[in-house]
CSV table of C-alpha atoms in Angstrom, one decimal:
chain,number,residue,atom,x,y,z
B,14,MET,CA,-6.9,198.3,5.3
B,15,ASN,CA,-9.9,198.0,3.1
B,16,LEU,CA,-13.2,196.6,4.4
B,17,GLN,CA,-12.5,192.9,3.5
B,18,GLU,CA,-9.1,193.1,5.1
B,19,CYS,CA,-10.7,194.5,8.3
B,20,ARG,CA,-13.3,191.7,8.3
B,21,ASN,CA,-10.6,189.1,7.8
B,22,LYS,CA,-8.7,190.5,10.8
B,23,ILE,CA,-11.8,190.5,12.9
B,24,ASN,CA,-12.5,186.9,12.0
B,25,ASP,CA,-9.0,186.0,13.2
B,26,ILE,CA,-9.5,187.8,16.4
B,27,ASP,CA,-13.0,186.2,16.9
B,28,ASP,CA,-11.4,182.8,16.4
B,29,LYS,CA,-8.9,183.5,19.2
B,30,ILE,CA,-11.6,184.9,21.5
B,31,CYS,CA,-13.7,181.7,20.9
B,32,ASP,CA,-10.7,179.5,21.6
B,33,LEU,CA,-10.0,181.4,24.8
B,34,PHE,CA,-13.6,181.3,25.8
B,35,VAL,CA,-13.7,177.5,25.5
B,36,GLU,CA,-10.4,177.3,27.5
B,37,ARG,CA,-11.8,179.6,30.2
B,38,MET,CA,-15.0,177.6,30.6
B,39,LYS,CA,-12.9,174.4,30.9
B,40,VAL,CA,-11.0,176.1,33.8
B,41,SER,CA,-14.4,177.1,35.2
B,42,SER,CA,-15.4,173.5,35.3
B,43,GLU,CA,-12.3,172.8,37.4
B,44,VAL,CA,-13.2,175.7,39.7
B,45,ALA,CA,-16.6,174.1,40.1
B,46,LYS,CA,-15.0,170.8,41.2
B,47,ALA,CA,-12.8,172.7,43.6
B,48,LYS,CA,-15.7,174.6,45.1
B,49,ILE,CA,-17.6,171.3,45.6
B,50,ALA,CA,-14.6,169.8,47.4
B,51,ALA,CA,-14.3,172.8,49.6
B,52,ASN,CA,-18.0,173.2,50.1
B,53,LEU,CA,-17.9,176.8,48.8
B,54,ALA,CA,-20.6,178.9,47.2
B,55,VAL,CA,-20.5,179.5,43.4
B,56,THR,CA,-20.8,183.2,43.7
B,57,ASP,CA,-17.8,185.2,44.9
B,58,ASN,CA,-18.8,188.9,44.6
B,59,SER,CA,-15.6,190.4,45.9
B,60,ARG,CA,-13.4,188.5,43.4
B,61,GLU,CA,-15.7,189.4,40.5
B,62,ARG,CA,-15.7,193.0,41.5
B,63,GLU,CA,-11.9,193.1,41.7
B,64,GLU,CA,-11.5,191.4,38.4
B,65,ARG,CA,-14.0,193.6,36.7
B,66,LEU,CA,-12.2,196.8,37.9
B,67,ARG,CA,-8.9,195.3,36.7
B,68,MET,CA,-10.3,194.8,33.2
B,69,ILE,CA,-11.9,198.3,33.1
B,70,LYS,CA,-8.4,199.8,33.9
B,71,ARG,CA,-6.8,197.5,31.4
B,72,ALA,CA,-9.2,198.5,28.6
B,73,GLY,CA,-8.6,202.2,29.2
B,74,ASP,CA,-10.9,205.2,29.5
B,75,GLU,CA,-12.5,204.9,26.0
B,76,LEU,CA,-13.5,201.2,26.2
B,77,GLY,CA,-13.6,200.7,30.0
B,78,ASP,CA,-17.4,200.8,30.3
B,79,ARG,CA,-17.7,198.4,27.4
B,80,ALA,CA,-15.2,196.0,28.9
B,81,ALA,CA,-17.3,196.1,32.1
B,82,VAL,CA,-20.3,194.8,30.1
B,83,LEU,CA,-18.3,192.2,28.4
B,84,PHE,CA,-16.7,190.8,31.6
B,85,THR,CA,-19.9,191.0,33.6
B,86,THR,CA,-21.5,188.8,30.9
B,87,LEU,CA,-18.5,186.5,30.9
B,88,PHE,CA,-18.6,186.1,34.7
B,89,ASP,CA,-22.3,185.4,34.6
B,90,LEU,CA,-21.8,182.7,31.9
B,91,SER,CA,-19.0,181.2,34.0
B,92,ARG,CA,-21.1,181.3,37.1
B,93,SER,CA,-24.1,179.7,35.5
B,94,TYR,CA,-22.0,177.0,33.9
B,95,GLN,CA,-20.5,176.2,37.3
B,96,ARG,CA,-24.1,176.0,38.8
B,97,TYR,CA,-25.1,173.8,35.8
B,98,LEU,CA,-22.2,171.4,36.5
B,99,ILE,CA,-22.8,171.4,40.3
B,100,SER,CA,-26.7,171.2,40.0
B,101,GLY,CA,-28.7,168.1,39.4
B,102,ASN,CA,-28.5,166.7,42.9
B,103,GLY,CA,-30.5,169.4,44.7
B,104,LYS,CA,-34.0,169.3,46.3
B,105,LEU,CA,-35.8,170.5,43.3
B,106,ALA,CA,-34.1,168.1,40.9
B,107,ALA,CA,-35.0,165.2,43.3
B,108,ALA,CA,-38.6,166.4,43.6
B,109,LEU,CA,-39.0,166.7,39.8
B,110,GLU,CA,-37.4,163.3,39.1
B,111,ALA,CA,-39.6,161.6,41.8
B,112,ALA,CA,-42.8,163.3,40.5
B,113,GLY,CA,-41.8,162.4,36.9
B,114,LYS,CA,-41.4,158.7,37.7
B,115,ALA,CA,-44.6,158.6,39.9
B,116,ASP,CA,-46.8,160.2,37.3
B,117,LEU,CA,-45.2,158.7,34.2
B,118,GLU,CA,-48.1,156.4,33.5
B,119,SER,CA,-50.7,158.3,35.6
B,120,PRO,CA,-53.5,159.9,33.5
B,121,PHE,CA,-55.0,163.2,34.6
B,122,PRO,CA,-57.9,162.3,37.0
B,123,GLU,CA,-61.5,162.2,35.7
B,124,ARG,CA,-63.0,162.6,39.2
B,125,ALA,CA,-61.9,164.9,42.0
B,126,VAL,CA,-63.0,167.3,44.7
B,127,VAL,CA,-62.4,170.7,43.2
B,128,ALA,CA,-62.5,174.2,44.6
B,129,CYS,CA,-64.0,177.0,42.4
B,130,GLN,CA,-64.7,180.6,43.2
B,131,GLY,CA,-68.3,181.8,42.9
B,132,VAL,CA,-71.5,179.8,42.5
B,133,GLU,CA,-73.1,177.5,39.9
B,134,GLY,CA,-72.7,179.0,36.4
B,135,ALA,CA,-69.3,180.6,37.1
B,136,TYR,CA,-66.8,180.5,34.4
B,137,SER,CA,-64.4,178.6,36.8
B,138,GLN,CA,-67.1,175.9,37.1
B,139,GLN,CA,-67.4,175.7,33.4
B,140,ALA,CA,-63.6,175.3,33.1
B,141,CYS,CA,-63.7,172.6,35.9
B,142,ASP,CA,-66.3,170.7,33.9
B,143,ARG,CA,-64.1,170.7,30.9
B,144,LEU,CA,-61.1,169.5,32.8
B,145,PHE,CA,-62.8,166.8,34.9
B,146,LYS,CA,-65.5,164.4,33.7
B,147,GLN,CA,-67.0,164.2,37.2
B,148,ALA,CA,-66.0,166.9,39.7
B,149,ASP,CA,-67.4,167.4,43.2
B,150,ILE,CA,-67.2,171.2,43.2
B,151,VAL,CA,-66.8,173.1,46.4
B,152,TYR,CA,-67.7,176.8,45.9
B,153,VAL,CA,-65.8,179.5,47.8
B,154,ARG,CA,-66.3,183.2,47.9
B,155,ASN,CA,-63.0,184.5,46.6
B,156,PHE,CA,-59.7,183.5,45.0
B,157,ALA,CA,-57.9,183.3,48.3
B,158,GLY,CA,-60.5,180.7,49.4
B,159,VAL,CA,-59.5,178.5,46.4
B,160,PHE,CA,-55.8,178.5,47.5
B,161,GLN,CA,-56.7,177.9,51.1
B,162,ALA,CA,-59.0,175.0,50.3
B,163,VAL,CA,-56.3,173.3,48.3
B,164,GLU,CA,-53.4,174.1,50.7
B,165,GLN,CA,-55.4,172.8,53.7
B,166,GLY,CA,-56.3,169.6,51.9
B,167,LEU,CA,-60.1,170.3,51.8
B,168,CYS,CA,-60.0,169.9,48.0
B,169,GLU,CA,-57.7,167.9,45.8
B,170,TYR,CA,-57.6,170.6,43.1
B,171,GLY,CA,-58.6,174.2,42.6
B,172,ILE,CA,-59.5,176.2,39.4
B,173,LEU,CA,-58.4,179.8,39.0
B,174,PRO,CA,-58.5,182.3,36.1
B,175,ILE,CA,-55.0,183.7,35.4
B,176,GLU,CA,-55.2,185.8,32.3
B,177,ASN,CA,-57.6,187.0,29.6
B,178,SER,CA,-56.9,187.7,25.9
B,179,THR,CA,-58.7,191.1,26.2
B,180,SER,CA,-58.1,192.4,29.6
B,181,GLY,CA,-54.8,190.8,30.4
B,182,SER,CA,-53.6,189.1,33.6
B,183,VAL,CA,-55.8,188.6,36.7
B,184,ASN,CA,-53.5,190.6,39.0
B,185,ALA,CA,-55.2,189.3,42.2
B,186,ILE,CA,-54.1,185.7,41.3
B,187,TYR,CA,-50.5,186.7,40.8
B,188,ASP,CA,-50.5,188.6,44.1
B,189,LEU,CA,-51.9,185.6,45.9
B,190,MET,CA,-49.2,183.3,44.4
B,191,ARG,CA,-46.6,184.8,46.6
B,192,SER,CA,-48.3,183.8,49.8
B,193,ASN,CA,-49.6,180.3,49.0
B,194,LYS,CA,-47.9,177.0,48.4
B,195,PHE,CA,-49.3,175.1,45.4
B,196,TYR,CA,-48.4,173.6,42.0
B,197,ILE,CA,-50.0,174.0,38.7
B,198,VAL,CA,-50.9,170.6,37.2
B,199,ARG,CA,-53.0,171.6,34.2
B,200,SER,CA,-54.2,174.7,32.4
B,201,LEU,CA,-57.1,175.4,30.0
B,202,SER,CA,-57.6,178.2,27.5
B,203,MET,CA,-61.4,178.6,27.2
B,204,PRO,CA,-63.6,180.9,25.1
B,205,ILE,CA,-65.5,183.4,27.2
B,206,ARG,CA,-68.9,184.7,26.0
B,207,HIS,CA,-70.5,187.5,28.0
B,208,HIS,CA,-74.2,188.3,28.0
B,209,LEU,CA,-76.3,191.0,29.7
B,210,LEU,CA,-78.8,189.2,31.9
B,211,ALA,CA,-81.9,190.6,33.7
B,212,LYS,CA,-85.3,189.3,35.0
B,213,PRO,CA,-87.8,188.2,32.3
B,214,GLY,CA,-89.8,191.1,30.9
B,215,VAL,CA,-87.1,193.7,31.7
B,216,LYS,CA,-85.9,195.8,28.8
B,217,LEU,CA,-82.5,197.3,28.2
B,218,GLU,CA,-83.8,200.9,28.5
B,219,ASP,CA,-85.1,200.0,32.1
B,220,ILE,CA,-81.6,199.2,33.3
B,221,LYS,CA,-79.9,201.7,35.7
B,222,GLU,CA,-77.2,199.5,37.1
B,223,ILE,CA,-75.0,196.6,35.8
B,224,VAL,CA,-73.1,194.4,38.1
B,225,SER,CA,-70.3,191.9,37.3
B,226,HIS,CA,-66.7,190.8,38.2
B,227,GLU,CA,-64.0,193.4,37.4
B,228,GLN,CA,-62.8,191.2,34.5
B,229,GLY,CA,-66.2,190.9,33.0
B,230,ILE,CA,-66.6,194.7,33.1
B,231,LEU,CA,-63.2,195.2,31.5
B,232,GLN,CA,-64.0,192.7,28.8
B,233,CYS,CA,-67.3,194.4,27.9
B,234,ARG,CA,-66.0,198.0,28.1
B,235,GLU,CA,-67.0,198.9,24.5
B,236,PHE,CA,-70.6,197.9,25.1
B,237,LEU,CA,-70.8,199.7,28.5
B,238,ASN,CA,-69.3,202.9,26.9
B,239,ARG,CA,-72.3,203.0,24.6
B,240,HIS,CA,-74.5,203.3,27.7
B,241,PRO,CA,-72.8,205.9,29.8
B,242,GLY,CA,-75.9,206.6,32.0
B,243,ILE,CA,-75.8,203.1,33.5
B,244,LYS,CA,-74.1,202.7,36.9
B,245,ILE,CA,-71.3,200.0,36.9
B,246,THR,CA,-70.8,198.0,40.1
B,247,ILE,CA,-68.0,195.5,40.7
B,248,HIS,CA,-69.0,192.1,42.2
B,249,ASP,CA,-67.0,189.2,43.4
B,250,ASN,CA,-68.0,186.9,40.6
B,251,THR,CA,-70.0,187.0,37.3
B,252,ALA,CA,-72.3,184.1,38.4
B,253,MET,CA,-72.7,185.6,41.9
B,254,ALA,CA,-73.8,188.8,40.2
B,255,ALA,CA,-76.4,186.9,38.1
B,256,LYS,CA,-77.7,185.2,41.2
B,257,MET,CA,-78.0,188.5,43.0
B,258,VAL,CA,-80.0,190.0,40.1
B,259,ALA,CA,-82.3,187.0,40.1
B,260,GLU,CA,-82.9,187.3,43.9
B,261,SER,CA,-83.2,191.1,43.9
B,262,ASP,CA,-86.6,192.8,44.1
B,263,ARG,CA,-85.3,195.4,41.6
B,264,ASN,CA,-86.2,195.4,37.9
B,265,ASP,CA,-83.7,198.0,36.9
B,266,ILE,CA,-80.5,195.9,37.5
B,267,ALA,CA,-78.6,193.5,35.2
B,268,ALA,CA,-75.5,191.3,35.3
B,269,ILE,CA,-72.8,190.6,32.9
B,270,ALA,CA,-72.4,186.8,33.0
B,271,SER,CA,-72.5,183.6,30.9
B,272,LEU,CA,-75.6,182.5,29.1
B,273,ASN,CA,-75.4,179.4,31.3
B,274,CYS,CA,-76.3,181.7,34.2
B,275,ALA,CA,-79.5,182.7,32.4
B,276,GLN,CA,-80.6,179.1,32.5
B,277,VAL,CA,-79.5,178.4,36.0
B,278,TYR,CA,-81.1,181.6,37.6
B,279,GLY,CA,-84.1,182.1,35.2
B,280,LEU,CA,-82.8,185.3,33.6
B,281,SER,CA,-83.2,186.7,30.1
B,282,ASP,CA,-80.6,187.9,27.7
B,283,LEU,CA,-81.3,191.6,27.2
B,284,ALA,CA,-78.9,192.3,24.3
B,285,ALA,CA,-79.8,189.0,22.6
B,286,GLU,CA,-76.1,188.7,21.7
B,287,GLU,CA,-72.6,188.5,23.1
B,288,ILE,CA,-71.4,191.8,24.5
B,289,GLN,CA,-67.6,191.2,25.0
B,290,ASN,CA,-65.2,193.5,23.2
B,291,ASN,CA,-63.6,190.7,21.2
B,292,ALA,CA,-65.4,187.8,19.6
B,293,ALA,CA,-62.2,185.7,20.2
B,294,ASN,CA,-62.3,186.5,23.9
B,295,ARG,CA,-60.5,183.7,25.9
B,296,THR,CA,-59.5,183.2,29.5
B,297,ARG,CA,-56.7,180.9,30.6
B,298,PHE,CA,-57.5,178.9,33.8
B,299,ILE,CA,-55.0,177.0,35.9
B,300,CYS,CA,-55.7,173.9,37.9
B,301,ILE,CA,-53.7,173.8,41.1
B,302,SER,CA,-52.8,171.0,43.6
B,303,ARG,CA,-51.1,170.9,47.0
B,304,ASN,CA,-48.7,168.3,45.6
B,305,MET,CA,-46.3,168.4,42.7
B,306,ARG,CA,-47.8,166.3,39.8
B,307,LEU,CA,-46.2,165.8,36.4
B,308,PHE,CA,-48.9,164.1,34.3
B,309,PRO,CA,-48.1,162.7,30.9
B,310,GLY,CA,-47.8,165.3,28.1
B,311,ALA,CA,-46.6,168.0,30.5
B,312,ASP,CA,-44.8,170.5,28.1
B,313,ARG,CA,-45.1,173.8,29.9
B,314,ILE,CA,-43.4,175.1,33.1
B,315,SER,CA,-44.3,178.1,35.3
B,316,LEU,CA,-41.8,179.8,37.6
B,317,MET,CA,-41.7,182.7,40.0
B,318,LEU,CA,-38.4,184.6,40.3
B,319,SER,CA,-36.9,187.7,41.6
B,320,THR,CA,-33.5,189.0,40.6
B,321,SER,CA,-31.0,191.5,42.1
B,322,HIS,CA,-31.9,195.2,41.6
B,323,SER,CA,-29.0,195.9,39.2
B,324,PRO,CA,-28.6,196.6,35.5
B,325,GLY,CA,-28.9,193.6,33.2
B,326,SER,CA,-29.9,191.2,35.9
B,327,LEU,CA,-33.2,190.2,34.1
B,328,TYR,CA,-31.4,189.9,30.8
B,329,ARG,CA,-28.8,187.6,32.3
B,330,LEU,CA,-31.6,185.5,33.8
B,331,ILE,CA,-33.5,185.1,30.5
B,332,SER,CA,-30.3,184.3,28.7
B,333,LYS,CA,-29.9,181.1,30.8
B,334,PHE,CA,-33.1,179.7,29.2
B,335,ALA,CA,-32.0,180.8,25.7
B,336,THR,CA,-28.7,178.9,26.2
B,337,ILE,CA,-30.5,175.6,26.3
B,338,GLY,CA,-33.0,176.5,23.7
B,339,VAL,CA,-36.1,177.1,25.9
B,340,ASN,CA,-38.7,179.5,24.6
B,341,LEU,CA,-40.4,181.9,27.1
B,342,THR,CA,-44.1,182.3,26.3
B,343,LYS,CA,-44.9,184.8,29.1
B,344,LEU,CA,-43.1,187.2,31.4
B,345,GLU,CA,-45.2,189.0,34.0
B,346,SER,CA,-43.9,191.4,36.7
B,347,ARG,CA,-45.6,192.4,39.9
B,348,PRO,CA,-44.1,194.8,42.5
B,349,ILE,CA,-42.9,193.3,45.8
B,350,PRO,CA,-44.7,194.9,48.7
B,351,GLY,CA,-42.3,196.8,51.0
B,352,ARG,CA,-39.4,196.7,48.6
B,353,GLU,CA,-39.4,199.9,46.5
B,354,PHE,CA,-39.0,199.4,42.7
B,355,GLU,CA,-38.3,195.7,43.1
B,356,PHE,CA,-40.4,193.1,41.3
B,357,MET,CA,-41.3,189.5,41.3
B,358,PHE,CA,-41.3,187.9,37.8
B,359,TYR,CA,-43.5,185.1,36.6
B,360,PHE,CA,-42.3,183.0,33.7
B,361,ASP,CA,-44.1,180.5,31.4
B,362,LEU,CA,-41.7,178.3,29.5
B,363,GLU,CA,-42.2,175.8,26.6
B,364,ALA,CA,-40.3,172.9,28.1
B,365,SER,CA,-40.7,169.5,29.5
B,366,PRO,CA,-40.2,169.2,33.3
B,367,ARG,CA,-38.8,165.7,32.6
B,368,ASN,CA,-36.0,167.0,30.3
B,369,PRO,CA,-32.7,166.4,32.2
B,370,GLU,CA,-31.1,169.6,30.8
B,371,VAL,CA,-34.1,171.7,32.0
B,372,ILE,CA,-34.0,170.0,35.4
B,373,ARG,CA,-30.4,170.9,35.8
B,374,LEU,CA,-31.0,174.5,34.9
B,375,LEU,CA,-34.0,174.8,37.3
B,376,ASP,CA,-32.0,173.1,40.0
B,377,GLY,CA,-29.2,175.6,39.5
B,378,LEU,CA,-31.6,178.5,39.7
B,379,ALA,CA,-33.2,177.1,42.9
B,380,SER,CA,-29.8,176.9,44.6
B,381,GLY,CA,-28.8,180.5,43.5
B,382,PRO,CA,-29.0,183.6,45.6
B,383,ASP,CA,-32.2,184.9,44.0
B,384,THR,CA,-35.8,184.1,45.0
B,385,PHE,CA,-37.0,181.1,43.0
B,386,VAL,CA,-40.3,179.2,43.1
B,387,PHE,CA,-41.2,176.3,40.9
B,388,LEU,CA,-44.9,176.7,40.2
B,389,GLY,CA,-45.5,173.6,38.2
B,390,GLY,CA,-45.0,171.5,35.0
B,391,TYR,CA,-48.2,170.8,33.1
B,392,ARG,CA,-50.1,170.5,29.8
B,393,GLU,CA,-52.3,173.2,28.5
B,394,MET,CA,-55.7,172.2,27.0
B,395,ILE,CA,-57.7,174.1,24.5
């Protein structure tokens, strides 16, 4: 056969494969109904394993491994389709529908009691002021304190930095997500402008030590590398570092913080310019609540998932979102403590938490065997 004849024959085969695929999925829908009636789980590992081995033997030695990939994918599509048909009546679907109805006409609040890490002048405080017109801010020492204040009902909302355009994700936040119950209700992408602050009259050549939060140091690494003789000390917060410098009896110490801190704590800008690596430096902050809220305009969803430790498991998970046309904007992985080479994955999706098709997919994932946590549906502000 020439090339065109080969292609024509492949087209005929593909038509048959497609027709058989449609027929198989229709039978899968009947299987789903039977499983509902018998109150059986969607996943049947022993049957899938037997059928996969049968197909490998049928394909022969040369194509057996490829047949295994094909039928593993086919089984996963069938399984996910069954979950999709069965889902929609689970706890997550009910919670999303209830929150969607309750907040359909509810605007994001202008006033609230909000937990922020640090002290006056912190970037979290500045993010809070951009999200709320009048916020009663409760300052806590660390990120864990923000989660605790919200979870215990001491504050209605909390503000946390989650990622930076220069230094990447704030790993401490992702690690804390695993051990705290919360929902993201809003996010904000905010420009970050770092300055080197010291007491009035102090010059740059006098400085022997610079203090700041780890993220501030990472975001100003190029400036710091030009001054290798200066000691770098990590502090809990940029604004707390500025306050410490102002209250110190030393004149050879400076802080990397916002220019707002210079005004709050009576400090001077030593470099007389911004010192971050990137002029377009931005940090994304999340606003968390103890309760699920789906305010109008919510078009982003965040999830926390773990998959089985097997080849292709992450691909099969991602393909479920692609099937309904959902775009993933972020995928972050963090190791699971005590479980060697296993990871928790954090997803950001461009999707409405009110979309019925999205709700069915999320409800199916929530009822599956893998770890699944819905972190929130929200709108991102710039």
